[in-house]
Structures are given as structure tokens and as C-alpha cells.
Amino acid sequence: MSDFIDRPRYSCALGGALGTIRALPKVVPIMHAAAGCGGNLSSAINFGAGYVGSGYCSGQALPSTNVIERDIVFGGENRLREQIENTLKIVDGDLYVVLTACMVDMIGDDSRSVTKEFSDHRVPVLFAETGGFKGNSYKGYDLVLETLFRDFVEKTDEKEEKTINLLGIVPIQDVFWQGNLRILKELFEKLGYKLNTFFGEGETIEDLKKSSRSKLNIVVSDIFGIDAAKVFEEVHGVPFVTTQFPIGEKSTNKFLREIGKVLEVPECLVENIIREEKKNYYNYIERIVDIYNDIDLQRYSVVVGDSNYTQALARFLADDLGWLPELVVITDELEEKDKELVLKRFEQYESGFKPNVIFDTNTSSIEKHLNDIWPNNKESIYYDSFSPAFVIGSSFEKDLAKRIDAPHLSVTYPISNRVVLDKGYAGYRGALSLVEDLFGILVEKR
């Protein structure tokens, strides 16, 4: 049995595609799959992402062919054709996207040709091959964006020098995607740029359609959104750069300086923004100095999650908060070349700290990794225990936290033990929210 089957932290490519479309305004998915696919994936999206709900047209209202044995034996193309026709009649959308599941891809249904029959419809009907075996949720995100960038985004030579696009924050998989996008958008506005996030507050499908006019694509990840950015560059000639997902003052300072240099923003403007943001940031941080010192709120910590969040969280804990993130477990399923890229994000901490970074998709192995770097007390009189500690990860880490007698906060997918609305952890302001959540747990029982 493969390791990643043990309490996986993502769904299949189809699930990622559904989550991505769920976050786009008034875009309707039409799923060519069995009923079980839609039912299970809608539950994974809703209950695993802080109870995000169904959105405009997903969840139990998700249009689906619900293919059965007969369709698998004799082909499901007629059933797909019927479902597209009925969805167009009943569901009002600005864009429709046909998505496929494993079984219909394996039997060879020509879903693309069936979808093309509706190319003259007044509203675009697109097709993305998203059989679950193609990868996990992150792959589904890329597959949907690749389809949109090829077949929906308009081709134009017009460019808007002060407009850029942001990729790499995966809706649903990043449970706080809307809050994070809002925070980053505000930072780019201070730099003098309009930021298309596609999935954020106030975004429209028209913004996506005209995104080819942008000057640049910025991918806040070394892994997620890279394939989509390459397609955008290939089709529309818009280049892309990659940078880290920032949490906290230190990381966000670096983020702004990197982006400022790429966009050729005057250095004095960037430094003024940083100076003002730091002033506001530390005005709030100084409120916790007394309680931090009086009852010694420094903690050892374990950080578990995807490559975006773990690098950002660990650096924030070590460089901003003065904590000791001894163990970081990255749960993405990555190739060796991608692991090398991710590991570079854990170098050169300002605090001089160097966490132990492990790549493992198996939830049950995390405690073993902790014991490897911090052995259990073997009845020794003098023993340096892993305490006081804090576990930051997903809902799955609740059990680990209980076993090592540590508080726990769910930050990475899946999150089923807290409701998430507009909260975000990115940037300066997001870090303040994170400090509130962490310290709120620590002082709760005083």
C-alpha cells in the first residue's frame, strides 16, 4: 500500500479541478463521472476546507453525468451530451467547464469532441481532461488553469504595464486563499500595480478573460501553478517569475524587495512601504511582549503541511516569533528536483536556526520523525524534553499534539475543526492574525 493513502491531505486531480472552479465567480463545472466521485469530492472540499460550502453551483448541486455500468460498457458520450444540454438549459453560468473522471478517461470516451459540439453556444463551454490518476489536487488546479489560459483568455497584443497576475495559491487546498489573496493584492496596490488573482474578492470572469494584457505573471510557489504559468507564456507571451509565499515581517520585506526589483519599482518607494508596514506591524506586536516574557511563551514546534505553507510558517516562527521549529514535515508528493527547490527556502534564516525538513506523505510517520530527531526519555533522570511545544498543521495533527501534550492549530488542509471565513495568514497583517491564533490558544486556560 502506498504511503499517501494514509489520511491524504489532498484529493485527486478531479477534486482539485472542482475546487478551482468552485472559487471562480459564476463558473459551472459539468462532471463526466460516477455519482460517487461528485459526492465524495464535494464532501472533501466542504468539510476539509474550513466548511467552505457549496458556492454557486457545486456540492450536492454539482451537474454530473452520474455514469453507471451500462455507460462504462457501451460508452458514456451520449450521456455526456445529454448532461451538457440540460445544464445549459437549467443552470445560468458565465462559463461552463466539462471535467472528466478516471473511468470515462480509461474507457476512451471522446469527451473533448462532445464538448466541441457546443462551441457555438452563447456562453463558452470548455473541456479539461482531469482523470484522477493524472495527479492530486494541485495538478487539477494546473489543468483547469491551462485550459482557461489556452481556450478562454483572449489573445491580444495590448498590454497594461501596471497590471500583473498572481498564481500559486491553490483554492481549497489553501483554506485561507481568499484572505491571503486580499492581503497580497493590497501590497501590490501600494507598489502601484493592479493584481489579478482570479479567485479573490471582487474578481470577475472578465478579469480572467483579459488577463493576457498583463505585464507579468508572479507565481508565489516553487511547485504550484508553474505548469499553468508556462502555458500562459507559451500562448500569450507573458513571462513569469517565482517567489516565496510570505508570512511575517522578515519574509514580506524580502518578498517586496524581490518583486520591486522585478517590476523596476523605485527602491525608495519599496523601502517607504516596508518602513510603514513595519511600523504598523510592531505597533501591534509590542502588545504581546509583556505576556511573552512574563510567562515564557517561546515554544518548540512541529510544522506539517504543503511546500508553500511549511516554508513560510517555519521561517516566521524562527525569525519573527523566536520559536524553534525543530521538525518540518512536507506532505506534498514531489519529484527529487522539486524537493531541491523547496529545500532552498529553508536556508539562511536571519535567526541562524535550521529546521529538520522531512518529505513524507504518510501522516502516521510524523511522530516517528520527531522521535528520530528528539529521542524519547529512556528513564533518564536528566532529560531534555521536547517541551513546551506547539504543533501547527492540519486537523490530522490533533492526535499527535495530544500524545506529546502540546497545543495545536490547524493551518493547512484538511481543516475540519474550525470554520474559516475571511481570515488570511500572508504578509504583515496575516502574520498578526496568526500570532493572535497561536497565543490565544496558549493563554486560553490561564
Coordinates of C-alpha atoms in Angstrom, one line a residue:
M1 CA 0.0 0.0 0.0
S2 CA 1.3 3.5 -0.9
D3 CA 2.2 5.8 1.9
F4 CA 0.0 8.6 0.6
I5 CA -3.2 6.5 1.1
D6 CA -2.8 7.1 4.8
R7 CA -5.1 10.1 5.6
P8 CA -4.2 12.0 2.4
R9 CA -4.1 15.8 2.5
Y10 CA -5.4 16.3 -1.0
S11 CA -7.8 14.7 -3.3
C12 CA -7.3 13.6 -6.9
A13 CA -6.9 15.9 -10.0
L14 CA -10.6 16.0 -10.5
G15 CA -11.1 17.2 -6.9
G16 CA -8.5 19.9 -7.4
A17 CA -10.2 21.0 -10.6
L18 CA -13.6 21.1 -8.9
G19 CA -12.1 23.2 -6.1
T20 CA -10.5 25.6 -8.5
I21 CA -13.8 26.1 -10.4
R22 CA -15.7 26.4 -7.1
A23 CA -13.6 29.5 -6.4
L24 CA -14.2 31.2 -9.8
P25 CA -17.2 33.5 -10.0
K26 CA -20.2 32.0 -11.7
V27 CA -18.2 29.3 -13.5
V28 CA -20.2 26.0 -13.7
P29 CA -18.4 22.6 -13.7
I30 CA -20.1 19.7 -15.6
M31 CA -18.6 16.5 -14.4
H32 CA -18.4 13.3 -16.5
A33 CA -18.1 10.8 -13.8
A34 CA -19.9 8.3 -11.5
A35 CA -22.1 9.7 -8.7
G36 CA -19.6 8.6 -6.0
C37 CA -17.0 10.9 -7.4
G38 CA -19.1 14.0 -7.1
G39 CA -20.5 13.0 -3.7
N40 CA -17.1 12.2 -2.1
L41 CA -15.3 15.2 -3.6
S42 CA -17.9 17.7 -2.6
S43 CA -17.6 16.5 0.9
A44 CA -13.8 16.7 0.8
I45 CA -14.0 20.2 -0.5
N46 CA -16.6 21.4 2.0
F47 CA -15.6 19.7 5.2
G48 CA -11.8 19.8 4.6
A49 CA -11.6 23.5 3.8
G50 CA -13.0 25.0 7.0
Y51 CA -16.6 24.4 5.9
V52 CA -16.3 26.4 2.7
G53 CA -19.8 25.5 1.5
S54 CA -21.0 24.7 -2.0
G55 CA -20.6 28.0 -3.7
Y56 CA -22.6 29.0 -6.7
C57 CA -23.0 25.6 -8.4
S58 CA -21.1 22.8 -6.7
G59 CA -21.5 20.5 -3.7
Q60 CA -24.7 18.4 -4.0
A61 CA -25.9 20.6 -6.8
L62 CA -22.9 19.7 -9.0
P63 CA -24.0 18.9 -12.6
S64 CA -22.8 15.4 -13.3
T65 CA -23.5 12.6 -15.8
N66 CA -23.5 10.1 -12.9
V67 CA -22.4 7.3 -15.3
I68 CA -23.3 3.7 -14.4
E69 CA -22.2 0.2 -15.5
R70 CA -24.1 0.5 -18.9
D71 CA -22.2 3.7 -19.8
I72 CA -18.9 2.2 -18.9
V73 CA -19.6 -0.9 -21.1
F74 CA -21.1 0.9 -24.1
G75 CA -19.6 4.3 -23.7
G76 CA -20.9 7.4 -22.0
E77 CA -20.7 10.0 -24.7
N78 CA -24.4 10.2 -25.3
R79 CA -24.9 10.7 -21.6
L80 CA -22.4 13.5 -21.5
R81 CA -24.1 15.2 -24.5
E82 CA -27.4 15.0 -22.7
Q83 CA -26.0 16.4 -19.5
I84 CA -24.3 19.3 -21.2
E85 CA -27.6 20.2 -23.0
N86 CA -29.6 20.0 -19.8
T87 CA -27.1 22.0 -17.7
L88 CA -27.1 24.8 -20.3
K89 CA -30.8 25.0 -20.1
I90 CA -31.1 24.9 -16.3
V91 CA -28.0 26.5 -14.8
D92 CA -27.2 30.1 -15.5
G93 CA -23.4 30.5 -15.9
D94 CA -20.8 32.8 -17.4
L95 CA -18.6 29.9 -18.3
Y96 CA -19.0 26.1 -18.3
V97 CA -16.2 23.6 -18.0
V98 CA -16.5 19.8 -18.6
L99 CA -14.3 17.8 -16.3
T100 CA -13.7 14.0 -16.6
A101 CA -13.0 11.3 -14.0
C102 CA -10.8 8.2 -14.2
M103 CA -13.3 5.7 -15.6
V104 CA -14.5 7.7 -18.6
D105 CA -10.9 8.6 -19.5
M106 CA -9.9 4.9 -19.2
I107 CA -12.7 3.6 -21.4
G108 CA -11.8 6.2 -24.1
D109 CA -14.9 8.5 -24.2
D110 CA -14.1 11.3 -26.6
S111 CA -15.3 13.9 -24.2
R112 CA -13.4 16.7 -25.9
S113 CA -15.3 16.1 -29.2
V114 CA -18.7 16.0 -27.5
T115 CA -17.8 19.3 -25.7
K116 CA -16.8 20.9 -29.1
E117 CA -20.4 20.3 -30.3
F118 CA -21.4 23.2 -28.1
S119 CA -18.8 25.6 -29.3
D120 CA -21.5 27.8 -30.8
H121 CA -23.3 28.3 -27.6
R122 CA -23.7 31.9 -26.4
V123 CA -21.6 31.1 -23.3
P124 CA -18.2 29.3 -23.7
V125 CA -18.2 25.5 -22.9
L126 CA -14.7 24.3 -22.3
F127 CA -13.1 20.9 -21.7
A128 CA -10.4 19.8 -19.3
E129 CA -9.2 16.2 -19.0
T130 CA -8.9 15.8 -15.2
G131 CA -9.0 12.0 -14.7
G132 CA -8.0 11.5 -11.0
F133 CA -5.0 9.3 -11.9
K134 CA -3.3 12.4 -13.5
G135 CA -2.2 13.6 -10.1
N136 CA -3.5 15.2 -6.9
S137 CA -5.5 18.4 -6.2
Y138 CA -2.6 20.6 -7.1
K139 CA -2.4 19.0 -10.6
G140 CA -6.1 19.6 -11.0
Y141 CA -5.6 23.3 -10.3
D142 CA -2.9 23.5 -13.0
L143 CA -5.0 21.5 -15.5
V144 CA -8.0 23.9 -15.2
L145 CA -5.9 27.0 -15.5
E146 CA -4.1 25.6 -18.5
T147 CA -7.5 25.1 -20.2
L148 CA -8.6 28.6 -19.3
F149 CA -5.4 30.1 -20.5
R150 CA -5.5 28.3 -23.8
D151 CA -9.2 28.4 -24.6
F152 CA -10.8 31.3 -22.7
V153 CA -8.3 34.1 -22.1
E154 CA -8.4 36.4 -25.1
K155 CA -5.4 36.7 -27.4
T156 CA -4.2 40.3 -27.7
D157 CA -1.1 42.3 -28.3
E158 CA -2.4 45.1 -26.0
K159 CA -0.5 45.3 -22.7
E160 CA -1.3 47.1 -19.4
E161 CA 2.1 48.0 -17.9
K162 CA 0.6 48.3 -14.4
T163 CA -1.3 45.0 -14.3
I164 CA 0.1 41.6 -13.3
N165 CA -1.4 38.2 -12.5
L166 CA -0.8 36.1 -9.4
L167 CA -0.6 32.3 -9.4
G168 CA 0.4 29.6 -7.0
I169 CA -2.2 29.9 -4.2
V170 CA -4.5 26.9 -4.8
P171 CA -8.1 27.5 -3.7
I172 CA -9.5 25.0 -1.2
Q173 CA -6.0 23.4 -0.7
D174 CA -5.1 26.7 0.8
V175 CA -8.1 27.0 3.1
F176 CA -7.3 30.7 3.6
W177 CA -6.9 31.5 -0.1
Q178 CA -9.3 34.5 -0.3
G179 CA -7.8 36.2 2.8
N180 CA -4.3 35.6 1.5
L181 CA -5.1 37.0 -1.9
R182 CA -6.7 40.1 -0.4
I183 CA -3.6 40.8 1.7
L184 CA -1.2 40.3 -1.2
K185 CA -3.4 42.4 -3.5
E186 CA -3.3 45.3 -1.1
L187 CA 0.5 45.1 -1.0
F188 CA 0.7 45.2 -4.8
E189 CA -1.6 48.2 -4.9
K190 CA 0.8 50.0 -2.7
L191 CA 3.5 49.3 -5.2
G192 CA 1.3 50.9 -7.9
Y193 CA 0.1 47.8 -9.6
K194 CA -3.3 46.2 -10.2
L195 CA -3.2 42.5 -9.3
N196 CA -5.4 39.9 -11.0
T197 CA -5.8 37.0 -8.5
F198 CA -8.7 35.2 -10.4
F199 CA -10.1 33.8 -7.1
G200 CA -10.1 36.7 -4.8
E201 CA -12.7 39.2 -3.6
G202 CA -14.3 41.3 -6.3
E203 CA -12.7 39.3 -9.1
T204 CA -14.8 38.7 -12.2
I205 CA -14.6 36.3 -15.1
E206 CA -13.9 39.3 -17.3
D207 CA -10.7 39.9 -15.3
L208 CA -9.6 36.4 -16.2
K209 CA -10.6 36.8 -19.8
K210 CA -8.5 40.0 -20.2
S211 CA -5.5 38.7 -18.1
S212 CA -3.4 38.3 -21.2
R213 CA -2.9 42.1 -21.2
S214 CA -0.9 41.8 -18.0
K215 CA 2.8 42.6 -17.9
L216 CA 3.9 39.6 -15.8
N217 CA 2.8 36.5 -14.0
I218 CA 4.1 36.1 -10.5
V219 CA 3.9 32.6 -9.0
V220 CA 4.2 32.5 -5.2
S221 CA 5.3 28.9 -5.2
D222 CA 8.1 26.8 -6.5
I223 CA 5.7 24.0 -7.4
F224 CA 2.0 25.0 -7.7
G225 CA 1.0 27.0 -10.8
I226 CA 4.3 26.6 -12.6
D227 CA 2.9 24.5 -15.5
A228 CA 0.0 26.9 -15.9
A229 CA 2.4 29.9 -16.0
K230 CA 4.4 28.1 -18.7
V231 CA 1.2 27.7 -20.8
F232 CA 0.3 31.3 -20.3
E233 CA 3.8 32.4 -21.5
E234 CA 3.6 30.0 -24.5
V235 CA 0.1 31.1 -25.6
H236 CA 0.1 34.8 -24.6
G237 CA 3.8 35.7 -24.4
V238 CA 3.6 36.9 -20.8
P239 CA 6.7 35.8 -18.8
F240 CA 6.6 34.6 -15.2
V241 CA 8.8 34.7 -12.1
T242 CA 8.6 32.6 -8.9
T243 CA 9.0 33.8 -5.4
Q244 CA 8.1 32.6 -1.9
F245 CA 4.8 32.7 -0.2
P246 CA 5.4 35.2 2.6
I247 CA 4.2 35.2 6.2
G248 CA 5.5 37.8 8.7
E249 CA 7.7 40.9 8.6
K250 CA 11.0 39.3 7.6
S251 CA 9.6 37.2 4.7
T252 CA 7.4 40.0 3.5
N253 CA 10.2 42.5 3.5
K254 CA 12.2 40.1 1.3
F255 CA 9.1 39.5 -0.9
L256 CA 8.5 43.2 -1.6
R257 CA 12.2 43.8 -2.4
E258 CA 12.3 40.9 -4.8
I259 CA 9.1 41.9 -6.5
G260 CA 10.1 45.6 -6.5
K261 CA 13.3 44.7 -8.3
V262 CA 11.5 42.6 -10.9
L263 CA 8.9 45.3 -11.6
E264 CA 11.5 48.1 -11.5
V265 CA 9.7 49.9 -8.7
P266 CA 11.9 52.7 -7.3
E267 CA 13.8 51.4 -4.3
C268 CA 12.9 54.4 -2.2
L269 CA 9.1 53.6 -2.7
V270 CA 9.6 49.9 -1.7
E271 CA 11.6 50.9 1.4
N272 CA 9.0 53.5 2.3
I273 CA 6.2 50.8 2.1
I274 CA 8.3 48.4 4.2
R275 CA 9.0 51.1 6.8
E276 CA 5.3 52.0 7.1
E277 CA 4.2 48.4 7.3
K278 CA 6.9 47.5 9.9
K279 CA 5.7 50.5 12.0
N280 CA 2.2 49.2 12.0
Y281 CA 3.2 45.6 12.4
Y282 CA 5.4 46.2 15.5
N283 CA 2.8 48.6 17.0
Y284 CA 0.7 45.5 17.4
I285 CA 3.4 43.0 18.2
E286 CA 4.7 45.1 21.1
R287 CA 1.4 44.5 22.9
I288 CA 2.4 40.8 23.4
V289 CA 5.9 41.5 24.6
D290 CA 5.0 41.5 28.3
I291 CA 3.0 38.3 28.2
Y292 CA 5.5 36.7 26.0
N293 CA 8.3 37.4 28.5
D294 CA 6.3 37.1 31.8
I295 CA 5.2 33.5 31.2
D296 CA 7.8 32.5 28.6
L297 CA 5.7 31.8 25.5
Q298 CA 8.7 30.6 23.4
R299 CA 7.9 27.1 22.1
Y300 CA 9.5 24.2 20.3
S301 CA 7.3 23.4 17.3
V302 CA 6.4 20.9 14.7
V303 CA 5.1 22.2 11.3
V304 CA 3.3 19.9 8.9
G305 CA 1.8 20.9 5.5
D306 CA 2.4 21.7 1.9
S307 CA 5.6 23.2 0.5
N308 CA 4.1 26.7 0.4
Y309 CA 2.9 26.9 4.0
T310 CA 5.7 25.0 5.7
Q311 CA 8.5 27.2 4.4
A312 CA 6.5 30.3 5.3
L313 CA 5.4 29.1 8.7
A314 CA 8.8 27.8 9.8
R315 CA 10.6 31.0 8.8
F316 CA 8.0 33.1 10.6
L317 CA 8.2 31.0 13.8
A318 CA 12.0 31.2 13.8
D319 CA 12.8 34.7 12.6
D320 CA 9.7 36.7 13.7
L321 CA 8.4 34.9 16.8
G322 CA 11.6 33.4 18.2
W323 CA 10.2 29.9 18.3
L324 CA 12.1 26.7 17.5
P325 CA 10.5 24.8 14.6
E326 CA 12.6 21.7 15.1
L327 CA 10.7 19.5 12.7
V328 CA 9.1 20.4 9.4
V329 CA 7.2 17.7 7.5
I330 CA 6.3 18.5 3.9
T331 CA 3.4 16.3 2.8
D332 CA 3.5 17.1 -1.0
E333 CA 4.3 14.2 -3.3
L334 CA 7.3 15.7 -5.1
E335 CA 10.0 14.7 -7.5
E336 CA 13.6 15.0 -6.4
K337 CA 14.2 18.1 -8.5
D338 CA 11.2 19.8 -6.9
K339 CA 12.4 18.8 -3.4
E340 CA 15.7 20.6 -4.1
L341 CA 13.9 23.8 -5.0
V342 CA 11.8 23.6 -1.8
L343 CA 14.7 22.9 0.5
K344 CA 16.4 26.1 -0.6
R345 CA 13.5 28.0 1.1
F346 CA 14.7 26.7 4.4
E347 CA 18.2 28.2 4.2
Q348 CA 19.7 31.4 5.6
Y349 CA 17.3 32.2 8.4
E350 CA 18.0 35.5 10.0
S351 CA 17.9 33.9 13.3
G352 CA 20.5 31.3 12.3
F353 CA 18.1 28.5 13.0
K354 CA 18.0 25.4 10.7
P355 CA 15.0 23.1 11.0
N356 CA 15.0 19.4 10.2
V357 CA 13.0 19.1 7.0
I358 CA 11.4 15.8 6.0
F359 CA 9.4 14.9 3.0
D360 CA 6.7 12.3 3.8
T361 CA 3.1 11.9 2.7
N362 CA 2.3 9.4 5.5
T363 CA 0.6 11.1 8.5
S364 CA 1.4 8.2 10.7
S365 CA 5.2 8.7 10.3
I366 CA 5.3 12.2 11.7
E367 CA 5.7 11.1 15.3
K368 CA 8.5 8.7 14.3
H369 CA 10.3 11.5 12.6
L370 CA 10.0 13.6 15.8
N371 CA 11.4 10.7 17.9
D372 CA 14.3 10.4 15.4
I373 CA 15.4 14.0 15.9
W374 CA 14.4 14.2 19.6
P375 CA 14.6 10.7 21.2
N376 CA 12.1 9.8 23.9
N377 CA 13.2 9.8 27.5
K378 CA 14.7 6.3 28.3
E379 CA 14.2 6.5 32.1
S380 CA 17.0 9.0 32.4
I381 CA 17.0 11.3 35.4
Y382 CA 18.2 14.2 33.4
Y383 CA 16.4 14.6 30.2
D384 CA 15.9 17.5 27.7
S385 CA 12.3 17.0 26.8
F386 CA 10.5 18.4 23.7
S387 CA 8.6 20.8 25.8
P388 CA 6.9 23.2 25.9
A389 CA 5.9 22.5 22.3
F390 CA 3.3 23.5 19.7
V391 CA 2.0 21.6 16.7
I392 CA 1.0 23.5 13.6
G393 CA -0.5 21.5 10.8
S394 CA -3.9 20.1 9.7
S395 CA -6.7 18.6 11.7
F396 CA -4.8 15.3 11.4
E397 CA -2.2 16.6 13.8
K398 CA -4.6 16.8 16.7
D399 CA -3.8 13.3 17.8
L400 CA 0.0 13.9 17.6
A401 CA -0.4 17.1 19.7
K402 CA -2.4 15.2 22.3
R403 CA 0.3 12.4 22.5
I404 CA 3.1 14.9 23.1
D405 CA 1.0 17.1 25.3
A406 CA 1.2 20.2 23.1
P407 CA -1.3 22.7 21.9
H408 CA -2.4 22.5 18.2
L409 CA -3.5 24.9 15.5
S410 CA -4.9 23.8 12.1
V411 CA -3.5 26.0 9.3
T412 CA -3.0 23.5 6.4
Y413 CA -5.5 21.3 4.6
P414 CA -7.6 19.5 5.7
I415 CA -9.1 21.8 8.3
S416 CA -12.3 20.4 9.9
N417 CA -12.0 21.6 13.5
R418 CA -12.5 25.3 12.7
V419 CA -14.7 27.5 10.5
V420 CA -12.8 29.8 8.1
L421 CA -14.3 32.9 6.5
D422 CA -12.1 35.8 5.5
K423 CA -9.0 35.1 7.6
G424 CA -5.6 35.1 5.9
Y425 CA -2.1 34.5 7.1
A426 CA 0.0 36.1 4.3
G427 CA 2.1 39.2 4.7
Y428 CA 2.3 41.5 7.7
R429 CA -1.4 41.6 8.6
G430 CA -1.8 37.9 8.1
A431 CA 1.0 37.2 10.5
L432 CA -0.8 39.3 13.1
S433 CA -3.8 37.0 12.7
L434 CA -1.5 34.0 13.1
V435 CA 0.0 35.4 16.3
E436 CA -3.5 36.0 17.7
D437 CA -4.5 32.4 17.0
L438 CA -1.3 30.9 18.4
F439 CA -1.1 33.0 21.5
G440 CA -4.9 32.8 22.0
I441 CA -4.6 29.1 22.4
L442 CA -1.6 29.4 24.8
V443 CA -3.3 31.8 27.2
E444 CA -6.8 30.2 26.9
K445 CA -6.5 28.3 30.1
R446 CA -4.8 30.9 32.3

